[in-house]
Short mmCIF file of C-alpha atoms in Angstrom, two decimals:
data_model
loop_
_atom_site.label_atom_id
_atom_site.label_comp_id
_atom_site.label_asym_id
_atom_site.label_seq_id
_atom_site.Cartn_x
_atom_site.Cartn_y
_atom_site.Cartn_z
CA MET A 144 35.01 -44.55 15.25
CA ALA A 145 34.56 -41.54 17.91
CA LYS A 146 34.80 -43.23 20.87
CA LEU A 147 37.87 -45.26 19.47
CA ARG A 148 39.36 -42.02 18.63
CA VAL A 149 38.84 -40.88 22.39
CA LEU A 150 40.18 -44.23 23.87
CA HIS A 151 43.22 -44.41 21.47
CA PRO A 152 44.42 -40.66 20.83
CA ASP A 153 47.54 -41.96 19.73
CA TRP A 154 46.19 -44.03 16.92
CA SER A 155 46.29 -42.97 13.34
CA ASN A 156 43.24 -42.52 10.98
CA ARG A 157 44.20 -45.89 9.58
CA GLN A 158 44.27 -47.81 12.76
CA VAL A 159 40.67 -46.35 14.20
CA PHE A 160 39.11 -47.41 10.69
CA LEU A 161 40.56 -50.68 10.79
CA GLU A 162 39.66 -51.44 14.42
CA ALA A 163 36.15 -50.24 13.73
CA CYS A 164 35.90 -52.27 10.61
CA ARG A 165 36.94 -55.44 12.95
CA GLU A 166 34.45 -54.69 15.32
CA VAL A 167 31.83 -54.55 13.17
CA LEU A 168 32.86 -57.72 11.25
CA MET A 169 32.79 -59.67 14.82
CA GLY A 170 29.44 -58.07 15.42
CA LEU A 171 28.34 -59.42 12.10
CA HIS A 172 29.76 -63.17 12.45
CA VAL A 173 27.81 -63.35 15.54
CA ALA A 174 24.46 -62.52 14.11
CA LEU A 175 25.20 -64.76 11.30
CA ASP A 176 26.24 -67.61 13.49
CA ILE A 177 22.83 -67.09 15.39
CA CYS A 178 20.98 -66.97 12.01
CA GLY A 179 22.29 -70.03 10.89
CA LEU A 180 20.73 -72.11 13.50
CA VAL A 181 17.32 -70.96 12.26
CA LEU A 182 15.15 -73.05 9.42
CA VAL A 183 15.03 -71.79 6.41
CA LEU A 184 17.26 -68.39 7.20
CA GLY A 185 20.10 -70.83 8.06
CA GLU A 186 21.42 -71.59 4.57
CA PRO A 187 21.72 -68.13 3.22
CA CYS A 188 23.30 -67.17 6.41
CA ASP A 189 25.64 -69.75 6.67
CA LEU A 190 26.72 -68.61 2.67
CA ILE A 191 26.69 -64.98 3.58
CA ASN A 192 29.04 -65.85 6.60
CA GLY A 193 31.24 -67.67 4.55
CA VAL A 194 31.46 -65.05 1.84
CA VAL A 195 32.95 -62.48 4.83
CA TYR A 196 35.12 -64.91 6.34
CA TRP A 197 36.60 -65.40 2.81
CA ILE A 198 36.82 -61.84 2.07
CA GLU A 199 38.91 -61.51 5.48
CA GLY A 200 40.98 -64.38 4.13
CA ASP A 201 40.04 -66.81 7.40
CA GLY A 202 39.58 -70.21 5.17
CA MET A 203 39.00 -72.17 7.78
CA ASN A 204 35.69 -70.32 8.79
CA ALA A 205 34.95 -69.97 5.49
CA THR A 206 35.00 -73.41 4.40
CA VAL A 207 32.70 -74.40 7.78
CA SER A 208 30.11 -71.80 6.91
CA PHE A 209 29.86 -72.97 3.46
CA ALA A 210 29.94 -76.41 4.49
CA ALA A 211 27.07 -75.75 6.92
CA ALA A 212 24.91 -74.06 4.05
CA VAL A 213 25.04 -77.29 1.67
CA PRO A 214 21.15 -78.24 1.72
CA VAL A 215 19.70 -81.28 2.51
CA TYR A 216 16.33 -80.13 1.05
CA GLY A 217 14.69 -82.66 -1.36
CA TRP A 218 18.02 -84.45 -1.60
CA TRP A 219 16.42 -87.75 -2.35
CA ALA A 220 13.98 -86.44 -4.75
CA THR A 221 16.75 -84.73 -6.86
CA GLY A 222 18.86 -87.70 -6.89
CA LEU A 223 21.70 -86.89 -5.16
CA LYS A 224 23.61 -89.99 -3.55
CA TYR A 225 24.94 -88.40 -0.65
CA ALA A 226 23.29 -85.80 1.92
CA ASN A 227 24.49 -84.53 5.27
CA VAL A 228 22.42 -83.73 8.42
CA VAL A 229 24.70 -81.32 10.36
CA VAL A 230 24.14 -81.32 14.21
CA LYS A 231 24.87 -78.61 16.56
CA LYS A 232 25.13 -79.55 20.16
CA VAL A 233 24.02 -76.65 22.24
CA VAL A 234 26.27 -77.17 25.53
CA SER A 235 29.24 -78.35 23.98
CA GLY A 236 28.86 -76.24 20.73
CA ALA A 237 30.53 -79.13 18.57
CA GLN A 238 29.32 -79.60 15.63
CA TYR A 239 28.76 -83.19 13.92
CA THR A 240 28.04 -84.20 10.18
CA LEU A 241 25.96 -87.24 9.80
CA LYS A 242 25.88 -88.69 6.09
CA LEU A 243 23.07 -90.29 4.29
CA GLU A 244 23.68 -92.55 1.39
CA ARG A 245 21.33 -93.75 -1.22
CA VAL A 246 22.61 -97.41 -1.96
CA GLY A 247 20.05 -98.35 -4.92
CA ASP A 248 16.76 -97.92 -3.36
CA ILE A 249 17.90 -98.11 0.15
CA ILE A 250 19.59 -95.08 2.42
CA THR A 251 22.18 -96.24 4.99
CA PHE A 252 23.33 -94.32 7.81
CA GLY A 253 26.94 -94.62 8.72
CA ASN A 254 28.25 -96.32 11.38
CA ARG A 255 25.91 -97.29 14.48
CA SER A 256 28.66 -96.28 16.52
CA ASP A 257 28.64 -92.57 15.31
CA LEU A 258 25.75 -92.32 17.96
CA ARG A 259 28.05 -92.77 20.62
CA THR A 260 30.61 -89.65 19.49
CA VAL A 261 27.18 -87.59 18.68
CA LEU A 262 25.95 -88.15 22.17
CA GLU A 263 29.78 -87.36 23.45
CA ILE A 264 29.61 -90.37 25.65
CA THR A 265 33.02 -90.47 27.77
CA ASP A 266 32.01 -93.05 30.14
CA ALA A 267 33.08 -96.52 29.00
CA ALA A 268 30.60 -97.96 31.48
CA ASN A 269 27.85 -96.56 29.80
CA ASP A 270 26.14 -97.38 26.01
CA ALA A 271 24.74 -95.17 23.35
CA HIS A 272 21.06 -96.66 22.97
CA HIS A 273 19.24 -96.12 19.79
CA LEU A 274 15.69 -95.27 20.67
CA ILE A 275 14.73 -96.78 17.17
CA PRO A 276 16.99 -99.54 16.85
CA TRP A 277 19.84 -99.69 14.65
CA ALA A 278 18.56 -102.87 13.17
CA LYS A 279 15.44 -101.75 12.25
CA GLN A 280 16.77 -98.86 9.88
CA ASP A 281 15.77 -100.93 6.75
CA HIS A 282 12.11 -100.65 8.25
CA GLU A 283 9.91 -98.86 5.34
CA LEU A 284 8.52 -96.24 7.93
CA VAL A 285 12.13 -95.39 8.43
CA GLN A 286 13.29 -95.58 4.97
CA ILE A 287 10.52 -93.12 4.05
CA ALA A 288 11.42 -90.77 6.96
CA ALA A 289 15.16 -90.37 5.66
CA LYS A 290 13.43 -89.17 2.37
CA ALA A 291 11.93 -86.05 4.33
CA ASN A 292 12.63 -82.51 2.61
CA ASN A 293 13.00 -80.74 5.77
CA THR A 294 13.86 -83.00 8.52
CA PRO A 295 15.14 -86.08 7.31
CA PHE A 296 15.18 -88.56 9.80
CA HIS A 297 18.58 -90.09 10.69
CA MET A 298 19.27 -93.23 13.01
CA ASN A 299 22.50 -91.27 14.40
CA HIS A 300 20.59 -88.12 15.37
CA PRO A 301 21.01 -87.66 18.91
CA LYS A 302 17.50 -87.51 19.30
CA ASN A 303 17.29 -90.89 18.49
CA GLY A 304 19.72 -91.71 21.07
CA LYS A 305 20.08 -92.03 24.71
CA GLU A 306 23.15 -92.70 27.19
CA LEU A 307 22.20 -95.49 29.47
CA LYS A 308 24.35 -97.52 31.92
CA ARG A 309 25.30 -100.87 30.61
CA PHE A 310 24.13 -104.11 32.46
CA ARG A 311 27.14 -106.55 33.57
CA LEU A 312 27.70 -108.79 36.35
CA ASP A 313 29.67 -106.13 38.28
CA GLN A 314 26.93 -103.16 37.16
CA GLY A 315 23.53 -104.93 38.56
CA ASP A 316 22.12 -101.64 38.26
CA GLY A 317 22.86 -100.96 34.72
CA ILE A 318 19.78 -101.17 32.31
CA HIS A 319 21.38 -101.49 28.77
CA GLY A 320 22.22 -105.18 26.97
CA ASN A 321 20.66 -106.96 24.17
CA HIS A 322 17.29 -106.29 23.84
CA PRO A 323 15.40 -108.26 21.20
CA ALA A 324 12.12 -107.83 22.82
CA TYR A 325 12.39 -104.26 23.26
CA ASN A 326 13.24 -104.41 19.18
CA THR A 327 9.90 -106.73 18.55
CA LYS A 328 7.74 -103.92 20.38
CA VAL A 329 9.16 -101.00 18.41
CA GLU A 330 9.17 -102.92 15.10
CA ASN A 331 5.05 -103.40 15.92
CA LYS A 332 4.69 -99.78 16.80
CA LEU A 333 6.47 -98.81 13.48
CA ASP A 334 4.15 -101.34 11.82
CA GLU A 335 1.00 -99.73 13.26
CA LEU A 336 1.99 -96.17 12.22
CA LEU A 337 2.94 -97.44 8.73
CA GLU A 338 -0.58 -99.05 8.54
CA GLU A 339 -2.36 -95.62 9.90
CA LEU A 340 -0.18 -93.53 7.21
CA GLU A 341 -1.04 -95.81 4.50
CA ASN A 342 -4.69 -95.81 5.18
CA THR A 343 -4.72 -91.74 5.81
CA TYR A 344 -2.90 -91.22 2.50
CA GLY A 345 -4.00 -94.47 0.31
CA GLY A 346 -1.06 -96.40 0.08
CA THR A 347 2.75 -96.29 1.31
CA SER A 348 3.79 -94.53 -1.99
CA ASN A 349 1.44 -91.48 -1.04
CA ILE A 350 2.90 -91.10 2.51
CA PRO A 351 4.78 -87.39 2.46
CA PRO A 352 8.18 -88.14 4.03
CA ASP A 353 7.82 -85.13 6.22
CA VAL A 354 5.07 -86.47 7.80
CA ALA A 355 6.64 -89.95 8.16
CA SER A 356 9.46 -88.31 9.98
CA GLN A 357 7.52 -86.14 12.31
CA ARG A 358 5.77 -89.61 13.28
CA LEU A 359 8.88 -90.94 14.14
CA ARG A 360 10.40 -88.10 16.14
CA ASP A 361 7.16 -88.35 18.14
CA PHE A 362 7.64 -91.95 18.45
CA GLN A 363 11.17 -91.17 19.56
CA ASN A 364 10.19 -89.05 22.30
CA ASP A 365 7.61 -91.56 23.91
CA LEU A 366 10.34 -93.87 23.75
CA SER A 367 12.71 -91.65 25.73
CA ASP A 368 10.29 -90.55 28.11
CA LEU A 369 9.33 -94.01 28.85
CA ILE A 370 12.81 -95.01 29.64
CA ASP A 371 12.76 -91.80 31.89
CA LEU A 372 9.92 -93.14 33.44
CA HIS A 373 11.00 -96.30 34.46
CA SER A 374 14.81 -95.46 34.90
CA THR A 375 15.62 -99.13 36.88
CA VAL A 376 13.97 -100.87 34.39
CA LYS A 377 16.10 -103.02 32.01
CA ILE A 378 15.34 -101.81 28.43
CA ASN A 379 14.27 -105.37 27.30
CA LEU A 380 11.53 -105.48 29.85
CA LEU A 381 9.99 -102.11 29.35
CA GLU A 382 6.44 -102.36 28.22
CA PHE A 383 4.69 -100.23 25.52
#
């Protein structure tokens, strides 16, 4: 406040006080926004941020903060029908909400086109490729992983996606198109991973969803690295 008084000698005590409060609140929002990105600390930080915005009368930012604080933790076990996975993009700063929905005993993942949106693909010549294919969303390992407490697997999460150039007659260097052989190879690998976990934990029903989710994410990374390593090979011709 002393600094503000020197910089603005014509301001009243009230003006100096209000400006000092505003600067403190701005700093608090920045700190809470950063804290909100941290696992475990994120939810309480988002709640506090929402309360501060609400006190300030900023309804829009308060809504965003409260929404970000809705926990996905244990959503399946607690019987919820819906859960949201919030994705914050580092480069663009955009935030996307991906929905998990319980339909009977099956989890669905919204629309396959959501991946293109989350990957922020603007080039019409490129496709959004699901590393774990969209057609395999009902695989038992995928379904178990989607029930994870801490990191539920989502088919449209950007980590399960890759922007690839589409193959067509006027775009011969494209590598993406129909890929039934790729799908079959992925399914075979999913079967192997599921069998390994069944043997380790004594049956499908005993597999911890968070462990299944981690295995899938590791497999995602392997597929992404494989595509990068063979960047000119058509997706359907990849060997793994």
